[in-house]
Amino acid sequence: MAKKPSIPKGTRDFSPAEVAKRNYIIHTIKKHFETYGFQPIETPSFENYDTLMGKYGDEGDRLIFKILNSGDFISKVDDVTYSSKNSATLTPKISEKALRYDLTVPFARYVVMHQNEIDFPFKRYQIQPVWRADRPQKGRFREFYQCDADVVGANSLLQEVEFVQLYDAVFTDLGLEGATIKINNRKILSGIAEIIGAKHLLVDFTVALDKLDKIGEEKVKAEMLQKGISEAAIAKAQPLFDMSGTAAEQLEKLKAILADSEIGMLGVSELEEIIATVDLLGLQSAKLKLDVTLARGLNYYTGAIFEVAAPEGVKMGSIGGGGRYDDLTGIFGLKDVSGVGISFGLDRIYLVMEELGLFPDSLDTSLDVLCLNFGKKEAQAALQLVADLRRNGVRADLYPTDTKVQKQFKYADKRGVPYVILLGEEELNTNAFVVKEMKSGGHKAYAIDAVAKFAKDILN
Amino acid sequence: MAKKPSIPKGTRDFSPAEVAKRNYIIHTIKKHFETYGFQPIETPSFENYDTLMGKYGDEGDRLIFKILNSGDFISKVDDVTYSSKNSATLTPKISEKALRYDLTVPFARYVVMHQNEIDFPFKRYQIQPVWRADRPQKGRFREFYQCDADVVGANSLLQEVEFVQLYDAVFTDLGLEGATIKINNRKILSGIAEIIGAKHLLVDFTVALDKLDKIGEEKVKAEMLQKGISEAAIAKAQPLFDMSGTAAEQLEKLKAILADSEIGMLGVSELEEIIATVDLLGLQSAKLKLDVTLARGLNYYTGAIFEVAAPEGVKMGSIGGGGRYDDLTGIFGLKDVSGVGISFGLDRIYLVMEELGLFPDSLDTSLDVLCLNFGKKEAQAALQLVADLRRNGVRADLYPTDTKVQKQFKYADKRGVPYVILLGEEELNTNAFVVKEMKSGGHKAYAIDAVAKFAKDILN
């Protein structure tokens, strides 16, 4: 007796209806990536162990899926290592490859490896799955897609402006109106850390501040204290917990706080320029909002940072994020190449669109025409008709057997086919075919040589 | 000093130009899959270890990439197993998941798991990467895409007819004219094995026969002998080594050889029907050819089998293959569900198309318009122009910095941009922009509010 099959925890099968919806989002994102001049690349699903390890912190290292070496891998482990029976020391001896954890590190690796073939500035996009051995929960999976666009080799702040426009273009096109693009700048955070005398604790500071929305002011402060940031320093940072007003007003407050920090003031002026240019060009449906508590977890950001919140009223974490990193390729030996990029969270966008009912109805149709099967002779004529329809771009099919007509109609109904063709003996004799429109129940006859006309009728 | 980065053996990075070509093939295949009524599904990159192991023979088991369990995996290994230090017994204790080896077994698993949601007959397609720890060589990689279409739950031979038409439609559309679709039937091979009294050695017989093209008659016979098939049996099979003539003539010969084998005669009559129907409907550019030496390695085929050879003159293994399997889902406990399917070999099709120069030139263009950058004021106007172009569906970009015009033109040239826009001080003052067509060198001026007209001009 065969065991009932299952799939690994945190992974998913996608049915035709789900694939259609996912592809709708992916194609929309892709279309805008391309009109914005981004070019696609693809990298392997697994990278060398050393390429990935140590790039995402200890937690990241733990969450990376490692691939077991092939063949008699264990015979290559020395006895000392083996006898210690320790997972951490054994792993690098029996695994040389690991599954991609994100698209950014592989992209940095790609740029360094192919630097002589690339024309900089290089605008690339990449839409591929990544894998993390995280604990699965709602909206968090062990295999999921990332949709990233990055520019490397261009320092101009126009790039940041373009990414804000790009977010706006995609979300507007998806009908997801009212998304909020939150923006901040790591230099402002560095400046604040400098001012409060906790420069060496910037990472701890930003990681804690990032949680303000989720855990509230008191708990963020408690975490900062616990990480070794002094009470006096936290008090100096108090204005950050109380920011409000327009972007211009907030920037003025920041200028007052950061007057003595060169890097902080640089961050303020960068943000001023980005926000002013976006204002000048206008956005279609998204809002741009300065949020000085926005920190983002990843350590490689050095300039502007972004995070996108779903339209108000929808409970969902961020549906996109990104920022500028001045030295990403440095980890692979290529210095001074600045980059900036954003990511779209496919799975969360999917859930938000589902909740708001934003997927077009046309996605439900996977077949335009089903031709019924009335027996061998009729089926041969129907096959010819179906072949003609397909050559005219119609998604058409012949029911494979001459089972009961009722059963064939039921199949058409379940698949949501809008048109059913009847080509029985009578039609054969009169060189015609009859089309039944499933929704209205209406019939219409076409001459057998009018396939192109019928195709045109239903595709419009 | 950072180590020079590399990627794992047998894997590949794809540059924008390569992705464009690969996507061109994938989109063409997908388009025809859909006009033929197939629906897309996707399955996880990794499956449970038990789902995959034992489904592809011993060799397959060895070539499956296993994923190391996360966390302190080694502490869960009992001491007896650990102390034996044996890779084969240790593997299932430290690995619960493995990377997909093909798309067929995951599809069978999918059908069984989702049988209650599926409307049969179920026509599904799936285009996803698979992984094999094979020795890399020309055209063989450790990560590669499979493009599969299958129907399950339909016994009608019309399915086989459709797959021949589908191959023809795709290869014709790709411009790959003159492909040969070889067809045979496993029942004929079973009949032959029966007649020669080597029924229990059918697998060995077919695997050896499959090599006729590559190693020649003598070596195939030697292999058969070595596998225990008697000399007398091989002599009885001699007509198989000498088949020639039209399909009809070959089928007559087969009828004579197989008269005493019920299963063999069934295979002949199936082939007769398929070939006759294909002849009746006609093919656009491919040829259908009966090849009784065609066996295909996979054991689950039970009816028609297919293999596609590239047009004559191109040296390349098969660029597609498939067949009918009467009991694929049986391995997961769902009996009596017949299936038939075909696969397109993306990487080999790519190589053939490259060799024959069949990729359209338009794939080289990834950006329609580059707007030059003449400084801050001009750039702001250019950004607005570029935004308008993008909203009109034009792939447009502004050069990010106001570096030397020569350098900007060089970039446009390298990226193969057909149109460069000049929007300098003079143009700003006259509310115009000048378009340079890179190929001809000609210039044309447009009013700044004529963006839609310009977009229409160049997109047609």
mmCIF file with all atom_site columns, C-alpha atoms in Angstrom, chain A residues 2-3 5-8 11-16 19 34-37 39-48 50-51 65-68 70 72-74 77 79 82 85 87 90-91 94 97 99 109-110 112-114 119-121 123 131 133 143 154 156 158-159 162 165 277 280-281 284 331-333 366-367 380 383-384 387 390-391 394-400 411 414-415, chain B residues 2-3 5-8 11-16 19 34-37 39-48 50-51 65-68 70 72-74 77 79 82 85 87 90-91 94 97 99 109-110 112-114 119-121 123 131 133 143 154 156 158-159 162 165 277 280-281 284 331-333 366-367 380 383-384 387 390-391 394-400 411 414-415:
data_model
loop_
_atom_site.group_PDB
_atom_site.id
_atom_site.type_symbol
_atom_site.label_atom_id
_atom_site.label_alt_id
_atom_site.label_comp_id
_atom_site.label_asym_id
_atom_site.label_entity_id
_atom_site.label_seq_id
_atom_site.pdbx_PDB_ins_code
_atom_site.Cartn_x
_atom_site.Cartn_y
_atom_site.Cartn_z
_atom_site.occupancy
_atom_site.B_iso_or_equiv
_atom_site.pdbx_formal_charge
_atom_site.auth_seq_id
_atom_site.auth_comp_id
_atom_site.auth_asym_id
_atom_site.auth_atom_id
_atom_site.pdbx_PDB_model_num
ATOM 1   C CA . ALA A 1 2   ? 1.519   3.288  -1.089  1.00 0.00 ? 2   ALA A CA 1
ATOM 2   C CA . LYS A 1 3   ? 1.906   5.983  1.543   1.00 0.00 ? 3   LYS A CA 1
ATOM 3   C CA . PRO A 1 5   ? 1.955   11.611 -0.457  1.00 0.00 ? 5   PRO A CA 1
ATOM 4   C CA . SER A 1 6   ? 2.708   15.010 1.069   1.00 0.00 ? 6   SER A CA 1
ATOM 5   C CA . ILE A 1 7   ? 5.043   17.948 0.503   1.00 0.00 ? 7   ILE A CA 1
ATOM 6   C CA . PRO A 1 8   ? 7.673   19.415 2.828   1.00 0.00 ? 8   PRO A CA 1
ATOM 7   C CA . THR A 1 11  ? 6.339   24.607 0.636   1.00 0.00 ? 11  THR A CA 1
ATOM 8   C CA . ARG A 1 12  ? 3.344   24.847 -1.665  1.00 0.00 ? 12  ARG A CA 1
ATOM 9   C CA . ASP A 1 13  ? 1.798   23.393 -4.766  1.00 0.00 ? 13  ASP A CA 1
ATOM 10  C CA . PHE A 1 14  ? 0.237   26.010 -7.006  1.00 0.00 ? 14  PHE A CA 1
ATOM 11  C CA . SER A 1 15  ? -2.954  25.089 -8.851  1.00 0.00 ? 15  SER A CA 1
ATOM 12  C CA . PRO A 1 16  ? -3.697  26.510 -12.317 1.00 0.00 ? 16  PRO A CA 1
ATOM 13  C CA . VAL A 1 19  ? -0.414  30.180 -11.040 1.00 0.00 ? 19  VAL A CA 1
ATOM 14  C CA . GLU A 1 34  ? 11.375  46.647 -18.499 1.00 0.00 ? 34  GLU A CA 1
ATOM 15  C CA . THR A 1 35  ? 9.827   50.016 -19.318 1.00 0.00 ? 35  THR A CA 1
ATOM 16  C CA . TYR A 1 36  ? 12.148  51.407 -16.631 1.00 0.00 ? 36  TYR A CA 1
ATOM 17  C CA . GLY A 1 37  ? 15.114  49.972 -18.523 1.00 0.00 ? 37  GLY A CA 1
ATOM 18  C CA . GLN A 1 39  ? 17.307  43.866 -17.811 1.00 0.00 ? 39  GLN A CA 1
ATOM 19  C CA . PRO A 1 40  ? 16.709  40.339 -16.519 1.00 0.00 ? 40  PRO A CA 1
ATOM 20  C CA . ILE A 1 41  ? 19.431  38.027 -15.266 1.00 0.00 ? 41  ILE A CA 1
ATOM 21  C CA . GLU A 1 42  ? 19.169  34.599 -13.656 1.00 0.00 ? 42  GLU A CA 1
ATOM 22  C CA . THR A 1 43  ? 21.563  32.956 -11.250 1.00 0.00 ? 43  THR A CA 1
ATOM 23  C CA . PRO A 1 44  ? 21.788  29.301 -10.141 1.00 0.00 ? 44  PRO A CA 1
ATOM 24  C CA . SER A 1 45  ? 19.481  28.011 -7.423  1.00 0.00 ? 45  SER A CA 1
ATOM 25  C CA . PHE A 1 46  ? 22.448  26.918 -5.395  1.00 0.00 ? 46  PHE A CA 1
ATOM 26  C CA . GLU A 1 47  ? 25.676  28.784 -4.792  1.00 0.00 ? 47  GLU A CA 1
ATOM 27  C CA . ASN A 1 48  ? 28.959  27.670 -3.296  1.00 0.00 ? 48  ASN A CA 1
ATOM 28  C CA . ASP A 1 50  ? 31.304  30.078 1.002   1.00 0.00 ? 50  ASP A CA 1
ATOM 29  C CA . THR A 1 51  ? 29.482  32.520 -1.256  1.00 0.00 ? 51  THR A CA 1
ATOM 30  C CA . PHE A 1 65  ? 19.498  25.223 3.299   1.00 0.00 ? 65  PHE A CA 1
ATOM 31  C CA . LYS A 1 66  ? 22.692  23.238 2.695   1.00 0.00 ? 66  LYS A CA 1
ATOM 32  C CA . ILE A 1 67  ? 22.970  20.563 0.017   1.00 0.00 ? 67  ILE A CA 1
ATOM 33  C CA . LEU A 1 68  ? 24.587  17.271 0.918   1.00 0.00 ? 68  LEU A CA 1
ATOM 34  C CA . SER A 1 70  ? 27.051  13.534 -3.645  1.00 0.00 ? 70  SER A CA 1
ATOM 35  C CA . ASP A 1 72  ? 30.508  8.697  -0.681  1.00 0.00 ? 72  ASP A CA 1
ATOM 36  C CA . PHE A 1 73  ? 30.668  12.047 1.056   1.00 0.00 ? 73  PHE A CA 1
ATOM 37  C CA . ILE A 1 74  ? 31.303  10.678 4.511   1.00 0.00 ? 74  ILE A CA 1
ATOM 38  C CA . VAL A 1 77  ? 35.476  13.537 6.562   1.00 0.00 ? 77  VAL A CA 1
ATOM 39  C CA . ASP A 1 79  ? 38.251  11.051 11.835  1.00 0.00 ? 79  ASP A CA 1
ATOM 40  C CA . TYR A 1 82  ? 33.766  12.865 12.612  1.00 0.00 ? 82  TYR A CA 1
ATOM 41  C CA . LYS A 1 85  ? 29.794  14.373 16.201  1.00 0.00 ? 85  LYS A CA 1
ATOM 42  C CA . SER A 1 87  ? 26.692  19.431 13.407  1.00 0.00 ? 87  SER A CA 1
ATOM 43  C CA . LEU A 1 90  ? 30.620  18.571 10.263  1.00 0.00 ? 90  LEU A CA 1
ATOM 44  C CA . THR A 1 91  ? 28.424  20.669 7.944   1.00 0.00 ? 91  THR A CA 1
ATOM 45  C CA . ILE A 1 94  ? 29.771  17.289 3.911   1.00 0.00 ? 94  ILE A CA 1
ATOM 46  C CA . LYS A 1 97  ? 26.634  24.048 -1.875  1.00 0.00 ? 97  LYS A CA 1
ATOM 47  C CA . LEU A 1 99  ? 20.311  27.125 -1.754  1.00 0.00 ? 99  LEU A CA 1
ATOM 48  C CA . ARG A 1 109 ? 28.574  37.821 -6.874  1.00 0.00 ? 109 ARG A CA 1
ATOM 49  C CA . TYR A 1 110 ? 27.308  38.057 -10.471 1.00 0.00 ? 110 TYR A CA 1
ATOM 50  C CA . VAL A 1 112 ? 31.947  40.838 -9.609  1.00 0.00 ? 112 VAL A CA 1
ATOM 51  C CA . MET A 1 113 ? 32.274  37.716 -11.778 1.00 0.00 ? 113 MET A CA 1
ATOM 52  C CA . HIS A 1 114 ? 30.979  39.414 -14.921 1.00 0.00 ? 114 HIS A CA 1
ATOM 53  C CA . ASP A 1 119 ? 28.042  48.058 -19.265 1.00 0.00 ? 119 ASP A CA 1
ATOM 54  C CA . PHE A 1 120 ? 27.674  50.223 -16.178 1.00 0.00 ? 120 PHE A CA 1
ATOM 55  C CA . PRO A 1 121 ? 25.368  51.635 -14.924 1.00 0.00 ? 121 PRO A CA 1
ATOM 56  C CA . LYS A 1 123 ? 20.105  48.006 -14.216 1.00 0.00 ? 123 LYS A CA 1
ATOM 57  C CA . TRP A 1 131 ? 14.715  29.328 0.253   1.00 0.00 ? 131 TRP A CA 1
ATOM 58  C CA . ALA A 1 133 ? 14.623  27.200 6.760   1.00 0.00 ? 133 ALA A CA 1
ATOM 59  C CA . GLU A 1 143 ? 10.262  28.578 -0.649  1.00 0.00 ? 143 GLU A CA 1
ATOM 60  C CA . ALA A 1 154 ? 25.263  54.982 -10.532 1.00 0.00 ? 154 ALA A CA 1
ATOM 61  C CA . SER A 1 156 ? 22.911  59.782 -8.720  1.00 0.00 ? 156 SER A CA 1
ATOM 62  C CA . LEU A 1 158 ? 17.764  60.117 -9.622  1.00 0.00 ? 158 LEU A CA 1
ATOM 63  C CA . GLN A 1 159 ? 17.879  56.357 -9.101  1.00 0.00 ? 159 GLN A CA 1
ATOM 64  C CA . GLU A 1 162 ? 12.963  56.305 -10.167 1.00 0.00 ? 162 GLU A CA 1
ATOM 65  C CA . GLN A 1 165 ? 8.045   56.066 -9.382  1.00 0.00 ? 165 GLN A CA 1
ATOM 66  C CA . THR A 1 277 ? 12.016  65.610 -7.223  1.00 0.00 ? 277 THR A CA 1
ATOM 67  C CA . LEU A 1 280 ? 7.814   67.704 -8.873  1.00 0.00 ? 280 LEU A CA 1
ATOM 68  C CA . LEU A 1 281 ? 7.118   64.672 -11.078 1.00 0.00 ? 281 LEU A CA 1
ATOM 69  C CA . GLN A 1 284 ? -0.241  58.306 -9.721  1.00 0.00 ? 284 GLN A CA 1
ATOM 70  C CA . ILE A 1 331 ? 32.419  41.389 -0.017  1.00 0.00 ? 331 ILE A CA 1
ATOM 71  C CA . PHE A 1 332 ? 33.558  39.776 -3.259  1.00 0.00 ? 332 PHE A CA 1
ATOM 72  C CA . GLY A 1 333 ? 36.529  42.070 -3.822  1.00 0.00 ? 333 GLY A CA 1
ATOM 73  C CA . SER A 1 366 ? -8.016  29.031 -19.091 1.00 0.00 ? 366 SER A CA 1
ATOM 74  C CA . LEU A 1 367 ? -9.817  27.724 -22.150 1.00 0.00 ? 367 LEU A CA 1
ATOM 75  C CA . GLN A 1 380 ? -12.099 13.975 -36.719 1.00 0.00 ? 380 GLN A CA 1
ATOM 76  C CA . LEU A 1 383 ? -10.016 18.017 -34.477 1.00 0.00 ? 383 LEU A CA 1
ATOM 77  C CA . GLN A 1 384 ? -9.564  19.935 -37.714 1.00 0.00 ? 384 GLN A CA 1
ATOM 78  C CA . ALA A 1 387 ? -6.514  22.929 -34.983 1.00 0.00 ? 387 ALA A CA 1
ATOM 79  C CA . ARG A 1 390 ? -5.564  27.223 -32.266 1.00 0.00 ? 390 ARG A CA 1
ATOM 80  C CA . ARG A 1 391 ? -3.749  28.590 -35.307 1.00 0.00 ? 391 ARG A CA 1
ATOM 81  C CA . VAL A 1 394 ? -7.822  30.640 -29.597 1.00 0.00 ? 394 VAL A CA 1
ATOM 82  C CA . ARG A 1 395 ? -7.305  28.364 -26.613 1.00 0.00 ? 395 ARG A CA 1
ATOM 83  C CA . ALA A 1 396 ? -9.397  25.460 -27.798 1.00 0.00 ? 396 ALA A CA 1
ATOM 84  C CA . ASP A 1 397 ? -9.855  21.821 -26.966 1.00 0.00 ? 397 ASP A CA 1
ATOM 85  C CA . LEU A 1 398 ? -11.816 18.768 -28.060 1.00 0.00 ? 398 LEU A CA 1
ATOM 86  C CA . TYR A 1 399 ? -13.316 16.666 -25.285 1.00 0.00 ? 399 TYR A CA 1
ATOM 87  C CA . PRO A 1 400 ? -11.246 13.466 -25.510 1.00 0.00 ? 400 PRO A CA 1
ATOM 88  C CA . TYR A 1 411 ? -16.593 19.656 -17.567 1.00 0.00 ? 411 TYR A CA 1
ATOM 89  C CA . LYS A 1 414 ? -16.271 23.462 -14.152 1.00 0.00 ? 414 LYS A CA 1
ATOM 90  C CA . ARG A 1 415 ? -13.394 24.785 -16.224 1.00 0.00 ? 415 ARG A CA 1
ATOM 91  C CA . ALA B 1 2   ? 38.176  38.490 -0.806  1.00 0.00 ? 2   ALA B CA 1
ATOM 92  C CA . LYS B 1 3   ? 38.329  35.234 -2.740  1.00 0.00 ? 3   LYS B CA 1
ATOM 93  C CA . PRO B 1 5   ? 33.830  34.282 -6.562  1.00 0.00 ? 5   PRO B CA 1
ATOM 94  C CA . SER B 1 6   ? 32.667  31.319 -8.633  1.00 0.00 ? 6   SER B CA 1
ATOM 95  C CA . ILE B 1 7   ? 29.547  29.205 -9.093  1.00 0.00 ? 7   ILE B CA 1
ATOM 96  C CA . PRO B 1 8   ? 29.068  25.470 -8.571  1.00 0.00 ? 8   PRO B CA 1
ATOM 97  C CA . THR B 1 11  ? 25.381  25.576 -13.018 1.00 0.00 ? 11  THR B CA 1
ATOM 98  C CA . ARG B 1 12  ? 25.106  28.764 -15.024 1.00 0.00 ? 12  ARG B CA 1
ATOM 99  C CA . ASP B 1 13  ? 24.520  32.464 -14.739 1.00 0.00 ? 13  ASP B CA 1
ATOM 100 C CA . PHE B 1 14  ? 22.307  33.835 -17.497 1.00 0.00 ? 14  PHE B CA 1
ATOM 101 C CA . SER B 1 15  ? 23.074  37.307 -18.836 1.00 0.00 ? 15  SER B CA 1
ATOM 102 C CA . PRO B 1 16  ? 20.271  39.596 -20.040 1.00 0.00 ? 16  PRO B CA 1
ATOM 103 C CA . VAL B 1 19  ? 17.555  35.320 -20.572 1.00 0.00 ? 19  VAL B CA 1
ATOM 104 C CA . GLU B 1 34  ? -2.211  27.267 -23.644 1.00 0.00 ? 34  GLU B CA 1
ATOM 105 C CA . THR B 1 35  ? -3.868  27.279 -27.060 1.00 0.00 ? 35  THR B CA 1
ATOM 106 C CA . TYR B 1 36  ? -3.900  23.479 -26.714 1.00 0.00 ? 36  TYR B CA 1
ATOM 107 C CA . GLY B 1 37  ? -5.825  23.849 -23.478 1.00 0.00 ? 37  GLY B CA 1
ATOM 108 C CA . GLN B 1 39  ? -3.081  24.704 -17.632 1.00 0.00 ? 39  GLN B CA 1
ATOM 109 C CA . PRO B 1 40  ? 0.020   25.607 -15.621 1.00 0.00 ? 40  PRO B CA 1
ATOM 110 C CA . ILE B 1 41  ? 0.843   24.189 -12.212 1.00 0.00 ? 41  ILE B CA 1
ATOM 111 C CA . GLU B 1 42  ? 3.949   24.629 -10.072 1.00 0.00 ? 42  GLU B CA 1
ATOM 112 C CA . THR B 1 43  ? 5.359   22.280 -7.476  1.00 0.00 ? 43  THR B CA 1
ATOM 113 C CA . PRO B 1 44  ? 8.001   22.913 -4.788  1.00 0.00 ? 44  PRO B CA 1
ATOM 114 C CA . SER B 1 45  ? 11.682  22.765 -5.710  1.00 0.00 ? 45  SER B CA 1
ATOM 115 C CA . PHE B 1 46  ? 12.223  20.129 -3.078  1.00 0.00 ? 46  PHE B CA 1
ATOM 116 C CA . GLU B 1 47  ? 10.073  17.136 -2.265  1.00 0.00 ? 47  GLU B CA 1
ATOM 117 C CA . ASN B 1 48  ? 10.125  14.754 0.646   1.00 0.00 ? 48  ASN B CA 1
ATOM 118 C CA . ASP B 1 50  ? 10.657  9.353  0.114   1.00 0.00 ? 50  ASP B CA 1
ATOM 119 C CA . THR B 1 51  ? 8.642   10.928 -2.698  1.00 0.00 ? 51  THR B CA 1
ATOM 120 C CA . PHE B 1 65  ? 20.545  16.189 -4.698  1.00 0.00 ? 65  PHE B CA 1
ATOM 121 C CA . LYS B 1 66  ? 19.679  15.739 -1.031  1.00 0.00 ? 66  LYS B CA 1
ATOM 122 C CA . ILE B 1 67  ? 19.187  18.631 1.371   1.00 0.00 ? 67  ILE B CA 1
ATOM 123 C CA . LEU B 1 68  ? 20.815  18.493 4.764   1.00 0.00 ? 68  LEU B CA 1
ATOM 124 C CA . SER B 1 70  ? 18.549  22.024 9.566   1.00 0.00 ? 70  SER B CA 1
ATOM 125 C CA . ASP B 1 72  ? 21.565  20.057 15.154  1.00 0.00 ? 72  ASP B CA 1
ATOM 126 C CA . PHE B 1 73  ? 20.835  17.268 12.680  1.00 0.00 ? 73  PHE B CA 1
ATOM 127 C CA . ILE B 1 74  ? 23.657  15.016 13.771  1.00 0.00 ? 74  ILE B CA 1
ATOM 128 C CA . VAL B 1 77  ? 21.492  10.050 14.377  1.00 0.00 ? 77  VAL B CA 1
ATOM 129 C CA . ASP B 1 79  ? 25.095  5.779  17.569  1.00 0.00 ? 79  ASP B CA 1
ATOM 130 C CA . TYR B 1 82  ? 26.815  6.919  13.115  1.00 0.00 ? 82  TYR B CA 1
ATOM 131 C CA . LYS B 1 85  ? 30.370  5.860  8.976   1.00 0.00 ? 85  LYS B CA 1
ATOM 132 C CA . SER B 1 87  ? 27.177  7.419  3.450   1.00 0.00 ? 87  SER B CA 1
ATOM 133 C CA . LEU B 1 90  ? 23.614  7.905  7.068   1.00 0.00 ? 90  LEU B CA 1
ATOM 134 C CA . THR B 1 91  ? 21.936  9.894  4.268   1.00 0.00 ? 91  THR B CA 1
ATOM 135 C CA . ILE B 1 94  ? 20.365  13.495 8.022   1.00 0.00 ? 94  ILE B CA 1
ATOM 136 C CA . LYS B 1 97  ? 14.223  16.535 1.527   1.00 0.00 ? 97  LYS B CA 1
ATOM 137 C CA . LEU B 1 99  ? 15.654  18.590 -5.032  1.00 0.00 ? 99  LEU B CA 1
ATOM 138 C CA . ARG B 1 109 ? 2.324   13.223 -6.593  1.00 0.00 ? 109 ARG B CA 1
ATOM 139 C CA . TYR B 1 110 ? 0.339   16.412 -7.287  1.00 0.00 ? 110 TYR B CA 1
ATOM 140 C CA . VAL B 1 112 ? -2.817  12.080 -6.191  1.00 0.00 ? 112 VAL B CA 1
ATOM 141 C CA . MET B 1 113 ? -2.750  14.784 -3.512  1.00 0.00 ? 113 MET B CA 1
ATOM 142 C CA . HIS B 1 114 ? -5.222  17.049 -5.324  1.00 0.00 ? 114 HIS B CA 1
ATOM 143 C CA . ASP B 1 119 ? -11.507 18.106 -13.163 1.00 0.00 ? 119 ASP B CA 1
ATOM 144 C CA . PHE B 1 120 ? -10.395 15.149 -15.255 1.00 0.00 ? 120 PHE B CA 1
ATOM 145 C CA . PRO B 1 121 ? -9.204  14.907 -17.984 1.00 0.00 ? 121 PRO B CA 1
ATOM 146 C CA . LYS B 1 123 ? -4.209  18.823 -19.045 1.00 0.00 ? 123 LYS B CA 1
ATOM 147 C CA . TRP B 1 131 ? 18.513  19.262 -10.658 1.00 0.00 ? 131 TRP B CA 1
ATOM 148 C CA . ALA B 1 133 ? 24.189  15.525 -9.806  1.00 0.00 ? 133 ALA B CA 1
ATOM 149 C CA . GLU B 1 143 ? 20.444  22.671 -13.081 1.00 0.00 ? 143 GLU B CA 1
ATOM 150 C CA . ALA B 1 154 ? -7.962  10.387 -20.902 1.00 0.00 ? 154 ALA B CA 1
ATOM 151 C CA . SER B 1 156 ? -8.220  8.338  -26.150 1.00 0.00 ? 156 SER B CA 1
ATOM 152 C CA . LEU B 1 158 ? -6.557  11.654 -29.836 1.00 0.00 ? 158 LEU B CA 1
ATOM 153 C CA . GLN B 1 159 ? -4.197  12.806 -27.098 1.00 0.00 ? 159 GLN B CA 1
ATOM 154 C CA . GLU B 1 162 ? -2.537  16.283 -30.332 1.00 0.00 ? 162 GLU B CA 1
ATOM 155 C CA . GLN B 1 165 ? 0.484   18.525 -33.596 1.00 0.00 ? 165 GLN B CA 1
ATOM 156 C CA . THR B 1 277 ? -5.164  10.748 -37.974 1.00 0.00 ? 277 THR B CA 1
ATOM 157 C CA . LEU B 1 280 ? -5.417  13.352 -42.218 1.00 0.00 ? 280 LEU B CA 1
ATOM 158 C CA . LEU B 1 281 ? -4.958  16.604 -40.281 1.00 0.00 ? 281 LEU B CA 1
ATOM 159 C CA . GLN B 1 284 ? 2.994   22.352 -40.869 1.00 0.00 ? 284 GLN B CA 1
ATOM 160 C CA . ILE B 1 331 ? 3.231   4.662  -7.188  1.00 0.00 ? 331 ILE B CA 1
ATOM 161 C CA . PHE B 1 332 ? 1.339   7.060  -4.935  1.00 0.00 ? 332 PHE B CA 1
ATOM 162 C CA . GLY B 1 333 ? -1.720  4.868  -4.516  1.00 0.00 ? 333 GLY B CA 1
ATOM 163 C CA . SER B 1 366 ? 16.307  45.792 -24.203 1.00 0.00 ? 366 SER B CA 1
ATOM 164 C CA . LEU B 1 367 ? 15.795  49.548 -24.200 1.00 0.00 ? 367 LEU B CA 1
ATOM 165 C CA . GLN B 1 380 ? 14.419  67.143 -14.502 1.00 0.00 ? 380 GLN B CA 1
ATOM 166 C CA . LEU B 1 383 ? 12.746  62.652 -16.171 1.00 0.00 ? 383 LEU B CA 1
ATOM 167 C CA . GLN B 1 384 ? 9.264   63.937 -16.928 1.00 0.00 ? 384 GLN B CA 1
ATOM 168 C CA . ALA B 1 387 ? 8.029   59.037 -17.260 1.00 0.00 ? 387 ALA B CA 1
ATOM 169 C CA . ARG B 1 390 ? 7.084   54.716 -19.953 1.00 0.00 ? 390 ARG B CA 1
ATOM 170 C CA . ARG B 1 391 ? 3.384   55.341 -19.414 1.00 0.00 ? 391 ARG B CA 1
ATOM 171 C CA . VAL B 1 394 ? 8.129   52.588 -24.228 1.00 0.00 ? 394 VAL B CA 1
ATOM 172 C CA . ARG B 1 395 ? 11.172  51.098 -22.516 1.00 0.00 ? 395 ARG B CA 1
ATOM 173 C CA . ALA B 1 396 ? 12.949  54.365 -21.742 1.00 0.00 ? 396 ALA B CA 1
ATOM 174 C CA . ASP B 1 397 ? 15.743  55.554 -19.519 1.00 0.00 ? 397 ASP B CA 1
ATOM 175 C CA . LEU B 1 398 ? 17.596  58.724 -18.569 1.00 0.00 ? 398 LEU B CA 1
ATOM 176 C CA . TYR B 1 399 ? 21.381  58.435 -18.339 1.00 0.00 ? 399 TYR B CA 1
ATOM 177 C CA . PRO B 1 400 ? 21.978  58.826 -14.588 1.00 0.00 ? 400 PRO B CA 1
ATOM 178 C CA . TYR B 1 411 ? 26.601  53.378 -23.495 1.00 0.00 ? 411 TYR B CA 1
ATOM 179 C CA . LYS B 1 414 ? 26.702  49.109 -26.330 1.00 0.00 ? 414 LYS B CA 1
ATOM 180 C CA . ARG B 1 415 ? 23.175  48.473 -25.110 1.00 0.00 ? 415 ARG B CA 1
#
